[in-house]
Amino acid sequence: MSMPFNNRNNNHGSSNILFRLFSFCFIYLFHFRGSLTLLHEWLHWTFKEKKPKAGKILEELKHRIDRPLAAILTLNTSAHTFGAAGVGAKVVEIFGDHTLAFASIVLTLTMLIATEMIPKTFGALYWKKLAPVSAYCIQFLIWVTYPFVVSFEYIAKLLARGKTHDKITEEEIKLILEEGSQAGVIREAEHDMVESIFRLGNRRVGILMIPRMDIEWLDLNHHTEELLKQINISPHNRFPVCDGELDKVIGLVTTKDVLNEILKTGKFDLKTLVKAPLFVPENMRVVQLLDLFKKTPDHIALVTDEYGGVQGLITLHDVLESIVGDVPSTSILPETQIIQRKDGSWLVDGMLPIDELKEQFDFDSLPEEEKGTYRTLGGFCMRQIGSIPNIGDTFTWQKFRFRVVKMNGRRVEKVLIHYLS
């Protein structure tokens, strides 16, 4: 007569064990699967000042990433294996063999949602709150599973012999910026500036310089009245001073120095006012030019080719514009280089640098760009056409049609670009 009562007790006890097994696996996996999401390359920097202890632990975990991974994956595998076996055995004991398949499906789906998707989502959304606590928990977990951690380290060293740890890459930083911009944490203007700084690292001086034909210079052989008239109507306040031609540069002079000399003596002599110019090669990196500008008060340089001829002029203002966009001076308003028209085409300035052209139209590369034979859209058009273009000349490149619509002498000034659907 006592058998039904004993069976009920046994079933009740088995149910308790089943519940405890499942709860243990769930709680353990929930916490440590979420912890995997927190092991970012850059995370420790966030806590170095506000929570230095947690930040230090996270930094150690980041530098020896194989240890936390070994600890978490060891217990993760153990919990999955023993949890599934234990829960399966208890299900069969309580409900019978015929329920095992159904119980396995339910257990798998529950584990997938409750111990994979939810904890990793929590880790991604609430990493600031979870990271300090998880740092201490992972450190304790490493101590508990130390024999497995050491074994994993040894195997990892054998497999990765001679390979150095990869640092965070530029692409990863760009991805973080993109995510921050989409989330509204980083403003669009800030995002664009950081992108421009990364682009600046690969740019050469020749891309940003004012071309030779646009340089305004003062000729020593001109009369004083002519020079004063030229200085007065010019929007610039600094000029190269040359002896008859641009390649014979004597130095640089500012309108302020000329005015001061006139106020003092009533006349001026350019030869006595010029300062030694800064010459840089056209293939110099822009970041190197910035270092030079830091060492000189005159933030202007003349750009030369391999033969010593002057090819252009570049100022700190030009470099600044490449980072923050067009910055109008007191007298010159910037012209937008890319204008999208109502029909879907683009009217593009011929002086648009090729790296910006590639970014705007998603080109991976352009023909022979690595040879440095051209730096702008105008140069690209000349290369594709094979000669100095005429207005109306057209060519096609990667589903885009390019048509020269305006010339300035021998220079391509405007190009109309159509997407060929």
Coordinates of C-alpha atoms in Angstrom, one line a residue:
M1 CA 0.0 0.0 0.0
S2 CA 3.0 2.3 0.4
M3 CA 4.2 2.0 -3.1
P4 CA 2.3 4.8 -4.8
F5 CA 3.3 7.1 -2.0
N6 CA 7.0 6.1 -2.5
N7 CA 6.7 6.6 -6.2
R8 CA 5.3 10.1 -5.7
N9 CA 8.2 10.9 -3.4
N10 CA 10.7 9.5 -5.9
N11 CA 9.2 11.4 -8.7
H12 CA 9.1 14.6 -6.6
G13 CA 12.8 14.1 -5.6
S14 CA 13.8 13.4 -9.2
S15 CA 11.9 16.5 -10.3
N16 CA 13.9 18.6 -7.8
I17 CA 17.1 17.1 -9.0
L18 CA 16.1 17.8 -12.6
F19 CA 15.2 21.4 -11.7
R20 CA 18.5 21.9 -9.9
L21 CA 20.5 20.5 -12.7
F22 CA 18.8 22.7 -15.3
S23 CA 19.0 25.8 -13.1
F24 CA 22.7 25.2 -12.4
C25 CA 23.5 24.9 -16.1
F26 CA 21.3 27.9 -17.0
I27 CA 22.8 30.2 -14.4
Y28 CA 26.3 29.2 -15.1
L29 CA 26.0 29.4 -18.9
F30 CA 24.0 32.6 -18.8
H31 CA 26.7 34.4 -16.9
F32 CA 29.9 33.1 -18.6
R33 CA 28.5 33.1 -22.1
G34 CA 27.7 36.8 -21.5
S35 CA 31.3 37.3 -20.3
L36 CA 32.6 36.2 -23.7
T37 CA 31.0 39.3 -25.2
L38 CA 32.9 41.5 -22.8
L39 CA 36.4 40.5 -23.9
H40 CA 36.9 43.3 -26.3
E41 CA 40.4 44.5 -27.4
W42 CA 39.7 48.1 -26.2
L43 CA 37.5 47.5 -23.2
H44 CA 40.1 47.9 -20.4
W45 CA 40.8 51.5 -21.5
T46 CA 37.2 52.4 -20.5
F47 CA 37.7 51.4 -16.9
K48 CA 41.4 52.4 -16.3
E49 CA 40.5 55.7 -14.7
K50 CA 37.0 55.2 -13.1
K51 CA 37.6 51.6 -11.9
P52 CA 41.4 51.0 -12.0
K53 CA 41.3 47.5 -10.3
A54 CA 38.7 46.1 -12.8
G55 CA 40.5 47.9 -15.6
K56 CA 43.8 46.3 -14.7
I57 CA 42.2 42.8 -14.5
L58 CA 40.5 43.4 -17.9
E59 CA 43.9 44.5 -19.4
E60 CA 45.6 41.3 -18.1
L61 CA 42.7 39.2 -19.5
K62 CA 43.1 41.0 -22.8
H63 CA 46.8 40.5 -23.1
R64 CA 46.5 36.8 -22.2
I65 CA 43.2 36.2 -24.0
D66 CA 43.9 32.5 -24.2
R67 CA 43.4 32.1 -20.4
P68 CA 39.9 33.4 -20.0
L69 CA 38.8 31.7 -23.2
A70 CA 40.2 28.4 -22.0
A71 CA 38.5 28.8 -18.6
I72 CA 35.1 29.8 -20.0
L73 CA 35.1 27.2 -22.8
T74 CA 36.2 24.4 -20.4
L75 CA 33.4 24.9 -18.0
N76 CA 31.0 25.8 -20.8
T77 CA 31.6 22.4 -22.5
S78 CA 31.4 20.7 -19.1
A79 CA 28.1 22.3 -18.3
H80 CA 26.6 21.5 -21.7
T81 CA 27.8 17.9 -21.6
F82 CA 27.0 16.9 -18.0
G83 CA 23.9 19.1 -17.9
A84 CA 22.4 17.6 -21.1
A85 CA 23.3 14.0 -19.9
G86 CA 21.9 14.6 -16.4
V87 CA 18.8 16.3 -17.5
G88 CA 18.2 13.7 -20.2
A89 CA 18.6 10.8 -17.7
K90 CA 16.2 12.4 -15.2
V91 CA 13.6 13.1 -17.9
V92 CA 13.7 9.4 -18.9
E93 CA 13.5 8.3 -15.3
I94 CA 10.4 10.5 -14.6
F95 CA 8.6 10.5 -17.9
G96 CA 9.9 7.4 -19.7
D97 CA 12.0 6.7 -22.8
H98 CA 9.5 7.9 -25.3
T99 CA 9.9 11.5 -24.1
L100 CA 13.7 11.7 -24.6
A101 CA 13.6 13.0 -28.2
F102 CA 11.0 15.7 -27.3
A103 CA 13.0 16.7 -24.2
S104 CA 16.2 17.0 -26.2
I105 CA 14.6 19.4 -28.7
V106 CA 13.1 21.5 -25.9
L107 CA 16.4 21.5 -24.0
T108 CA 18.4 22.5 -27.1
L109 CA 16.1 25.4 -28.0
T110 CA 16.0 26.5 -24.3
M111 CA 19.8 26.4 -24.0
L112 CA 20.2 28.2 -27.4
I113 CA 17.9 31.1 -26.4
A114 CA 18.6 31.3 -22.6
T115 CA 22.4 30.6 -22.6
E116 CA 23.5 31.9 -26.0
M117 CA 21.3 34.7 -27.4
I118 CA 20.1 36.4 -24.2
P119 CA 23.4 36.5 -22.3
K120 CA 25.4 37.7 -25.3
T121 CA 22.7 40.4 -25.9
F122 CA 22.9 41.4 -22.3
G123 CA 26.7 41.6 -22.6
A124 CA 26.5 43.8 -25.7
L125 CA 23.9 46.1 -24.2
Y126 CA 25.0 46.4 -20.6
W127 CA 28.8 45.9 -20.9
K128 CA 29.7 48.9 -18.8
K129 CA 27.8 47.5 -15.8
L130 CA 28.7 43.9 -16.3
A131 CA 32.4 44.2 -17.2
P132 CA 33.8 45.0 -13.7
V133 CA 31.9 42.1 -12.0
S134 CA 32.6 39.7 -14.8
A135 CA 36.3 40.5 -14.6
Y136 CA 36.5 39.2 -11.0
C137 CA 34.4 36.2 -11.9
I138 CA 36.5 35.3 -14.8
Q139 CA 39.7 35.7 -12.8
F140 CA 38.2 33.3 -10.2
L141 CA 37.2 30.9 -12.9
I142 CA 40.7 30.8 -14.3
W143 CA 42.0 29.8 -10.8
V144 CA 39.3 27.0 -10.5
T145 CA 40.2 25.6 -14.0
Y146 CA 43.9 26.3 -13.8
P147 CA 45.1 22.8 -14.9
F148 CA 42.9 23.0 -18.1
V149 CA 44.1 26.6 -18.7
V150 CA 47.7 25.7 -18.5
S151 CA 47.2 22.7 -20.9
F152 CA 45.3 25.0 -23.3
E153 CA 48.1 27.6 -23.2
Y154 CA 50.7 25.0 -24.0
I155 CA 48.8 23.7 -27.0
A156 CA 48.1 27.2 -28.2
K157 CA 51.8 28.1 -28.0
L158 CA 52.7 25.1 -30.1
L159 CA 50.1 26.0 -32.7
A160 CA 50.9 29.7 -32.8
R161 CA 54.7 29.4 -32.6
G162 CA 56.4 32.6 -33.9
K163 CA 53.1 34.5 -34.4
T164 CA 52.8 37.8 -32.7
H165 CA 49.6 39.2 -31.1
D166 CA 47.7 41.3 -33.6
K167 CA 47.1 44.9 -32.5
I168 CA 43.7 46.6 -33.0
T169 CA 43.5 47.6 -36.6
E170 CA 42.3 50.7 -38.4
E171 CA 39.4 48.8 -39.8
E172 CA 38.2 47.8 -36.3
I173 CA 38.4 51.4 -35.2
K174 CA 36.4 52.5 -38.2
L175 CA 33.8 49.8 -37.4
I176 CA 33.5 51.1 -33.9
L177 CA 33.1 54.7 -35.2
E178 CA 30.4 53.5 -37.7
E179 CA 28.5 51.8 -34.9
G180 CA 28.8 54.8 -32.6
S181 CA 27.6 57.1 -35.4
Q182 CA 24.5 54.9 -36.2
A183 CA 23.7 54.8 -32.4
G184 CA 23.9 58.6 -32.2
V185 CA 26.8 58.5 -29.7
I186 CA 29.2 60.0 -32.3
R187 CA 28.1 63.0 -34.4
E188 CA 28.3 62.8 -38.1
A189 CA 30.8 65.6 -38.3
E190 CA 33.0 63.9 -35.7
H191 CA 32.8 60.6 -37.6
D192 CA 33.7 62.4 -40.9
M193 CA 36.7 64.1 -39.3
V194 CA 38.2 60.9 -37.9
E195 CA 37.7 59.2 -41.2
S196 CA 39.5 62.1 -42.9
I197 CA 42.4 61.7 -40.4
F198 CA 42.8 58.1 -41.3
R199 CA 42.7 59.0 -45.0
L200 CA 45.3 61.7 -44.3
G201 CA 47.8 59.1 -43.2
N202 CA 48.0 57.6 -46.8
R203 CA 47.9 61.0 -48.6
R204 CA 50.8 62.6 -50.4
V205 CA 51.5 66.3 -50.5
G206 CA 50.9 66.3 -54.3
I207 CA 47.2 65.5 -53.8
L208 CA 46.5 68.5 -51.5
M209 CA 48.7 71.2 -53.1
I210 CA 47.6 74.2 -55.1
P211 CA 48.8 73.4 -58.6
R212 CA 51.5 75.4 -60.3
M213 CA 49.2 77.2 -62.7
D214 CA 47.1 78.6 -59.7
I215 CA 50.1 79.9 -57.7
E216 CA 50.1 83.7 -57.4
W217 CA 53.7 85.0 -57.1
L218 CA 55.5 88.3 -57.2
D219 CA 58.2 89.1 -59.8
L220 CA 61.2 91.0 -58.6
N221 CA 61.5 92.6 -62.1
H222 CA 58.1 94.4 -61.8
H223 CA 57.8 98.0 -60.8
T224 CA 56.8 98.9 -57.3
E225 CA 53.4 100.2 -58.5
E226 CA 52.6 96.9 -60.2
L227 CA 53.6 94.9 -57.2
L228 CA 51.4 97.0 -54.9
K229 CA 48.4 96.8 -57.2
Q230 CA 48.8 93.0 -57.4
I231 CA 49.1 92.7 -53.6
N232 CA 46.1 94.9 -53.1
I233 CA 43.7 93.0 -55.3
S234 CA 44.9 89.6 -54.3
P235 CA 42.9 87.5 -51.7
H236 CA 46.2 86.1 -50.4
N237 CA 48.5 87.5 -47.7
R238 CA 51.7 85.4 -48.5
F239 CA 53.5 85.2 -51.8
P240 CA 56.5 83.4 -53.3
V241 CA 58.9 86.0 -54.7
C242 CA 60.6 84.9 -57.9
D243 CA 63.2 86.3 -60.4
G244 CA 61.4 86.3 -63.7
E245 CA 59.9 82.8 -63.4
L246 CA 58.3 80.5 -60.8
D247 CA 61.2 78.0 -60.8
K248 CA 63.6 80.8 -59.7
V249 CA 62.2 81.3 -56.2
I250 CA 64.0 83.9 -54.0
G251 CA 61.8 83.5 -50.9
L252 CA 58.5 84.2 -49.4
V253 CA 57.0 87.6 -48.3
T254 CA 53.9 88.6 -46.4
T255 CA 51.6 91.6 -47.0
K256 CA 52.1 92.5 -43.4
D257 CA 55.9 92.9 -43.9
V258 CA 55.4 94.9 -47.0
L259 CA 52.9 97.3 -45.3
N260 CA 55.2 97.7 -42.2
E261 CA 58.1 98.6 -44.5
I262 CA 56.1 101.2 -46.4
L263 CA 54.9 102.8 -43.1
K264 CA 58.4 103.0 -41.8
T265 CA 60.3 104.2 -44.9
G266 CA 57.7 105.0 -47.5
K267 CA 59.0 102.4 -49.9
F268 CA 59.9 98.7 -49.9
D269 CA 62.4 96.3 -51.5
L270 CA 61.3 92.7 -51.9
K271 CA 64.8 91.4 -51.7
T272 CA 65.3 92.7 -48.2
L273 CA 61.9 91.4 -47.0
V274 CA 61.9 87.8 -48.2
K275 CA 62.3 84.8 -45.9
A276 CA 63.8 81.5 -46.9
P277 CA 61.1 79.2 -48.3
L278 CA 60.4 75.7 -47.2
F279 CA 60.7 73.2 -50.1
V280 CA 59.1 69.7 -49.9
P281 CA 58.9 66.8 -52.5
E282 CA 55.5 66.1 -54.0
N283 CA 55.6 62.5 -52.8
M284 CA 56.1 63.4 -49.1
R285 CA 53.3 62.2 -46.8
V286 CA 51.1 64.9 -45.4
V287 CA 51.7 63.7 -41.8
Q288 CA 55.4 64.4 -42.4
L289 CA 54.6 67.8 -43.6
L290 CA 52.6 68.5 -40.5
D291 CA 55.7 67.7 -38.4
L292 CA 57.7 70.2 -40.5
F293 CA 55.0 72.9 -40.0
K294 CA 55.3 72.4 -36.2
K295 CA 58.9 73.5 -36.4
T296 CA 58.5 76.6 -38.5
P297 CA 56.3 79.7 -37.9
D298 CA 55.5 80.1 -41.6
H299 CA 53.0 77.3 -42.4
I300 CA 53.6 77.4 -46.2
A301 CA 55.7 75.2 -48.4
L302 CA 56.6 75.0 -52.1
V303 CA 56.2 71.6 -53.6
T304 CA 58.9 70.4 -56.1
D305 CA 59.3 67.5 -58.4
E306 CA 62.4 65.2 -58.7
Y307 CA 64.0 67.8 -61.0
G308 CA 63.6 70.7 -58.6
G309 CA 60.9 72.4 -60.5
V310 CA 58.1 74.0 -58.5
Q311 CA 54.9 71.9 -59.0
G312 CA 52.6 73.5 -56.4
L313 CA 52.2 75.2 -53.1
I314 CA 50.6 73.9 -49.9
T315 CA 49.7 75.6 -46.6
L316 CA 48.4 74.4 -43.2
H317 CA 45.0 75.7 -44.3
D318 CA 45.0 73.1 -47.1
V319 CA 45.8 70.3 -44.7
L320 CA 43.1 71.5 -42.2
E321 CA 40.5 71.5 -45.0
S322 CA 41.3 67.9 -45.9
I323 CA 40.3 67.0 -42.3
V324 CA 37.3 69.2 -41.5
G325 CA 36.1 70.1 -45.0
D326 CA 36.1 73.4 -46.8
V327 CA 36.9 76.3 -44.5
P328 CA 36.2 79.7 -46.2
S329 CA 38.6 82.5 -45.8
T330 CA 37.5 86.1 -45.5
S331 CA 37.4 86.6 -49.2
I332 CA 37.2 83.2 -50.9
L333 CA 34.1 81.0 -50.6
P334 CA 34.7 77.3 -51.2
E335 CA 33.1 75.6 -54.1
T336 CA 31.5 72.2 -53.6
Q337 CA 33.5 69.6 -55.4
I338 CA 30.7 67.1 -55.8
I339 CA 27.1 68.1 -56.7
Q340 CA 24.4 65.5 -57.2
R341 CA 21.8 66.7 -59.7
K342 CA 18.1 65.9 -59.8
D343 CA 18.5 63.4 -62.6
G344 CA 20.9 61.3 -60.4
S345 CA 24.1 62.3 -62.1
W346 CA 27.0 64.1 -60.4
L347 CA 28.8 67.2 -61.4
V348 CA 32.3 66.8 -60.1
D349 CA 35.3 69.2 -59.9
G350 CA 38.3 68.0 -62.0
M351 CA 40.6 68.7 -59.0
L352 CA 38.9 66.1 -56.8
P353 CA 41.6 63.8 -55.4
I354 CA 41.4 60.2 -56.6
D355 CA 41.1 58.8 -53.0
E356 CA 37.9 60.9 -52.5
L357 CA 36.7 59.8 -56.0
K358 CA 37.1 56.1 -55.0
E359 CA 35.3 56.6 -51.7
Q360 CA 32.4 58.6 -53.3
F361 CA 31.7 56.0 -56.0
D362 CA 32.9 52.9 -54.2
F363 CA 35.8 52.1 -56.6
D364 CA 38.3 49.6 -55.2
S365 CA 41.0 50.9 -57.4
L366 CA 41.7 53.0 -60.5
P367 CA 43.9 52.0 -63.5
E368 CA 47.6 52.5 -62.8
E369 CA 47.0 54.7 -59.7
E370 CA 49.8 52.9 -57.9
K371 CA 52.2 54.4 -60.4
G372 CA 51.3 58.0 -59.4
T373 CA 50.8 59.2 -62.9
Y374 CA 47.7 61.2 -61.9
R375 CA 46.3 62.4 -58.6
T376 CA 42.9 64.0 -59.5
L377 CA 39.7 63.2 -61.4
G378 CA 41.0 65.4 -64.2
G379 CA 44.2 63.3 -64.5
F380 CA 42.1 60.1 -64.5
C381 CA 40.1 61.5 -67.4
M382 CA 43.3 62.4 -69.3
R383 CA 44.6 58.9 -68.7
Q384 CA 41.4 57.2 -69.9
I385 CA 41.0 59.4 -73.0
G386 CA 44.7 59.2 -73.8
S387 CA 45.1 62.9 -74.6
I388 CA 44.2 66.4 -73.5
P389 CA 40.3 66.2 -73.4
N390 CA 37.9 68.4 -75.3
I391 CA 34.5 69.4 -74.0
G392 CA 32.1 66.6 -74.7
D393 CA 34.7 63.8 -74.6
T394 CA 33.2 60.7 -73.0
F395 CA 34.4 57.3 -71.6
T396 CA 33.0 54.5 -69.4
W397 CA 34.5 52.9 -66.3
Q398 CA 32.8 50.3 -64.1
K399 CA 29.2 51.1 -64.9
F400 CA 29.8 54.9 -64.8
R401 CA 29.9 57.2 -67.8
F402 CA 32.3 60.2 -67.5
R403 CA 31.8 63.3 -69.7
V404 CA 34.0 66.3 -69.7
V405 CA 31.7 69.4 -69.6
K406 CA 34.2 72.2 -68.8
M407 CA 37.8 72.9 -69.5
N408 CA 40.2 75.6 -68.2
G409 CA 42.9 75.8 -70.8
R410 CA 44.4 72.3 -70.8
R411 CA 43.0 71.5 -67.4
V412 CA 39.8 69.5 -66.9
E413 CA 37.6 71.7 -64.7
K414 CA 34.2 69.9 -64.5
V415 CA 33.1 66.3 -65.2
L416 CA 29.6 64.9 -65.4
I417 CA 29.3 61.4 -64.1
H418 CA 26.3 59.1 -64.8
Y419 CA 25.5 55.7 -63.3
L420 CA 24.7 53.3 -66.1
S421 CA 21.8 51.2 -64.6

